[in-house]
Coordinates of C-alpha atoms in Angstrom, one line a residue:
M1 CA 21.2 16.2 165.4
S2 CA 22.5 18.3 168.5
R3 CA 21.7 17.6 172.0
R4 CA 23.5 20.7 173.2
L5 CA 21.7 23.1 175.2
D6 CA 24.1 25.8 173.9
D7 CA 22.3 25.3 170.6
L8 CA 19.0 26.7 172.1
C9 CA 18.0 30.3 171.7
P10 CA 18.7 32.4 174.9
L11 CA 15.0 32.8 175.0
L12 CA 14.5 29.2 175.5
R13 CA 17.7 28.0 177.2
P14 CA 16.5 29.1 180.7
Q15 CA 13.1 27.6 180.4
A16 CA 14.8 24.2 179.3
F17 CA 17.1 24.2 182.3
E18 CA 14.1 25.1 184.6
L19 CA 11.9 22.4 183.0
V20 CA 14.5 19.7 183.5
A21 CA 15.0 20.8 187.0
R22 CA 11.2 20.7 187.6
L23 CA 10.8 17.2 186.1
T24 CA 13.7 15.8 188.1
E25 CA 12.3 17.3 191.3
Q26 CA 9.0 15.5 190.4
G27 CA 10.9 12.2 190.1
H28 CA 10.7 12.1 186.3
H29 CA 14.2 11.4 184.8
V30 CA 14.3 12.7 181.2
V31 CA 17.3 13.0 178.6
V32 CA 17.7 15.8 176.1
F33 CA 17.1 13.9 173.1
D34 CA 17.3 16.7 170.4
T35 CA 17.8 20.5 170.3
L36 CA 19.2 21.7 166.8
R37 CA 18.6 20.1 163.4
N38 CA 19.9 20.9 160.1
A39 CA 17.7 20.7 156.9
A40 CA 19.0 17.3 155.7
E41 CA 18.2 15.7 159.3
Q42 CA 14.7 17.3 159.2
A43 CA 14.1 15.9 155.7
V44 CA 14.8 12.5 156.9
L45 CA 12.4 12.8 159.7
L46 CA 9.8 14.1 157.4
A47 CA 10.3 11.3 155.0
R48 CA 10.0 8.7 157.9
G49 CA 6.8 10.4 158.9
V50 CA 7.8 11.5 162.4
S51 CA 7.6 15.2 161.4
R52 CA 5.1 17.0 159.1
T53 CA 7.1 20.1 158.3
M54 CA 10.3 21.3 156.9
N55 CA 9.6 24.6 159.0
S56 CA 10.5 22.8 162.3
R57 CA 11.4 25.1 165.2
H58 CA 14.5 22.7 165.7
L59 CA 16.0 24.2 162.6
P60 CA 18.2 27.1 162.9
Q61 CA 16.1 30.3 163.4
T62 CA 18.0 32.7 161.3
G63 CA 15.2 35.2 161.5
C64 CA 15.2 35.6 165.2
G65 CA 16.4 38.9 166.4
V66 CA 18.1 37.3 169.5
C67 CA 19.9 34.2 168.1
G68 CA 19.6 34.6 164.4
N69 CA 23.4 35.6 164.0
T70 CA 24.6 33.3 166.6
I71 CA 27.0 30.5 165.2
N72 CA 25.7 27.0 166.2
S73 CA 27.4 23.9 166.6
D74 CA 27.1 23.1 163.2
G75 CA 29.0 26.3 162.3
M76 CA 25.9 28.0 160.8
H77 CA 23.9 31.0 162.0
G78 CA 20.8 30.4 164.1
L79 CA 19.7 28.5 167.0
S80 CA 16.9 26.2 167.9
H81 CA 13.6 27.3 169.3
A82 CA 12.7 23.8 170.2
I83 CA 13.9 20.8 172.5
D84 CA 12.9 17.1 172.7
L85 CA 12.7 15.6 176.2
V86 CA 12.4 11.9 176.5
P87 CA 11.8 9.8 179.5
I88 CA 14.3 7.3 180.9
E89 CA 13.1 4.0 182.2
T90 CA 15.1 1.6 184.4
Y91 CA 14.6 -2.1 183.8
E92 CA 16.1 -5.3 185.0
R93 CA 17.5 -8.1 182.9
D94 CA 19.5 -11.0 183.3
G95 CA 20.4 -10.0 186.9
G96 CA 21.4 -6.5 186.1
T97 CA 20.0 -3.2 185.5
G98 CA 19.8 -0.9 182.7
T99 CA 18.1 2.2 181.2
K100 CA 16.2 2.8 178.0
L101 CA 14.2 5.7 176.4
S102 CA 10.4 5.4 176.8
W103 CA 8.2 6.6 173.9
D104 CA 5.3 5.1 175.6
W105 CA 2.6 7.8 175.9
K106 CA 1.3 6.1 179.0
H107 CA 4.6 7.1 180.8
P108 CA 3.7 9.7 183.5
A109 CA 6.6 11.9 182.4
F110 CA 4.9 13.0 179.2
P111 CA 2.0 14.7 180.9
A112 CA 4.5 16.3 183.3
I113 CA 6.5 17.5 180.5
G114 CA 3.5 19.2 179.0
A115 CA 2.2 20.6 182.2
N116 CA 5.6 22.1 183.4
A117 CA 6.3 23.5 179.8
K118 CA 2.9 25.3 179.7
R119 CA 3.6 26.7 183.2
L120 CA 6.8 28.1 181.8
G121 CA 4.8 29.8 178.8
L122 CA 6.1 27.2 176.3
V123 CA 4.2 25.2 173.6
W124 CA 4.0 21.4 174.0
G125 CA 3.7 19.2 171.2
G126 CA 1.4 16.8 173.0
D127 CA -1.4 19.4 172.7
W128 CA -1.3 19.3 168.8
P129 CA -4.3 17.9 167.1
T130 CA -2.3 15.8 164.6
L131 CA 1.1 14.0 165.0
R132 CA 1.0 14.7 168.8
D133 CA 4.6 14.9 170.1
G134 CA 4.9 14.4 173.9
A135 CA 8.5 15.0 173.7
H136 CA 8.5 18.3 171.9
V137 CA 8.6 21.7 173.5
Q138 CA 9.1 25.0 171.9
L139 CA 9.0 28.6 172.2
P140 CA 5.6 30.0 171.1
G141 CA 5.3 31.8 167.6
G142 CA 6.8 35.2 167.7
A143 CA 8.8 34.7 170.8
E144 CA 11.8 36.4 169.1
R145 CA 10.0 39.6 169.3
I146 CA 9.3 39.3 173.1
T147 CA 11.7 40.7 176.0
T148 CA 14.8 38.7 176.4
P149 CA 15.8 37.4 179.9
Q150 CA 18.4 40.2 179.9
G151 CA 15.6 42.8 179.5
V152 CA 16.6 43.7 176.0
T153 CA 13.6 43.9 173.5
A154 CA 14.6 42.2 170.4

C-alpha cells in the first residue's frame, strides 16, 4: 500500500492537500494512511472484512481520462481516486509521550474529516450505510469526466 500523495489522481490531489490543511487548522492531526493499493492488497482487505469490494477507488483507475495512463509508484498505469486519513492521538506512558493512530469513531477528527471532505465535493466513507469508513475519502463517481484543475475537460 502506498501513502504517497503522488499516487493520487490530479483531480483528487489538490483536494487532499486542502483537506489535510483544513483539518490541521482546526486542530485535528491526521496521517495519510493509504492512497494506492494493488489488487493483491485489496484482496487481503476484502478477506479480512475491512473492505467489501474488489472495485475500490484505491486501486489504479486505468479508465480515468486524466490519470489512467500515468505510471504510479508500483510501476503500473493508473492512480488512486481515494485516500484514507486517520487521526493521531498523543498519549503519556511511563513518563514519556507518544503518538498512536485512533480508529475510535468517537474521535472528533472523524466527523471533521467528513464535513471538510463534503465541503470540497468529495465522498466520505462515514456516510455509507454499511461498512462505514470514517477514514475514507474519494472522488465522486464519474469524476474523471469533469473539468480538471488545469481547465481541460477529460
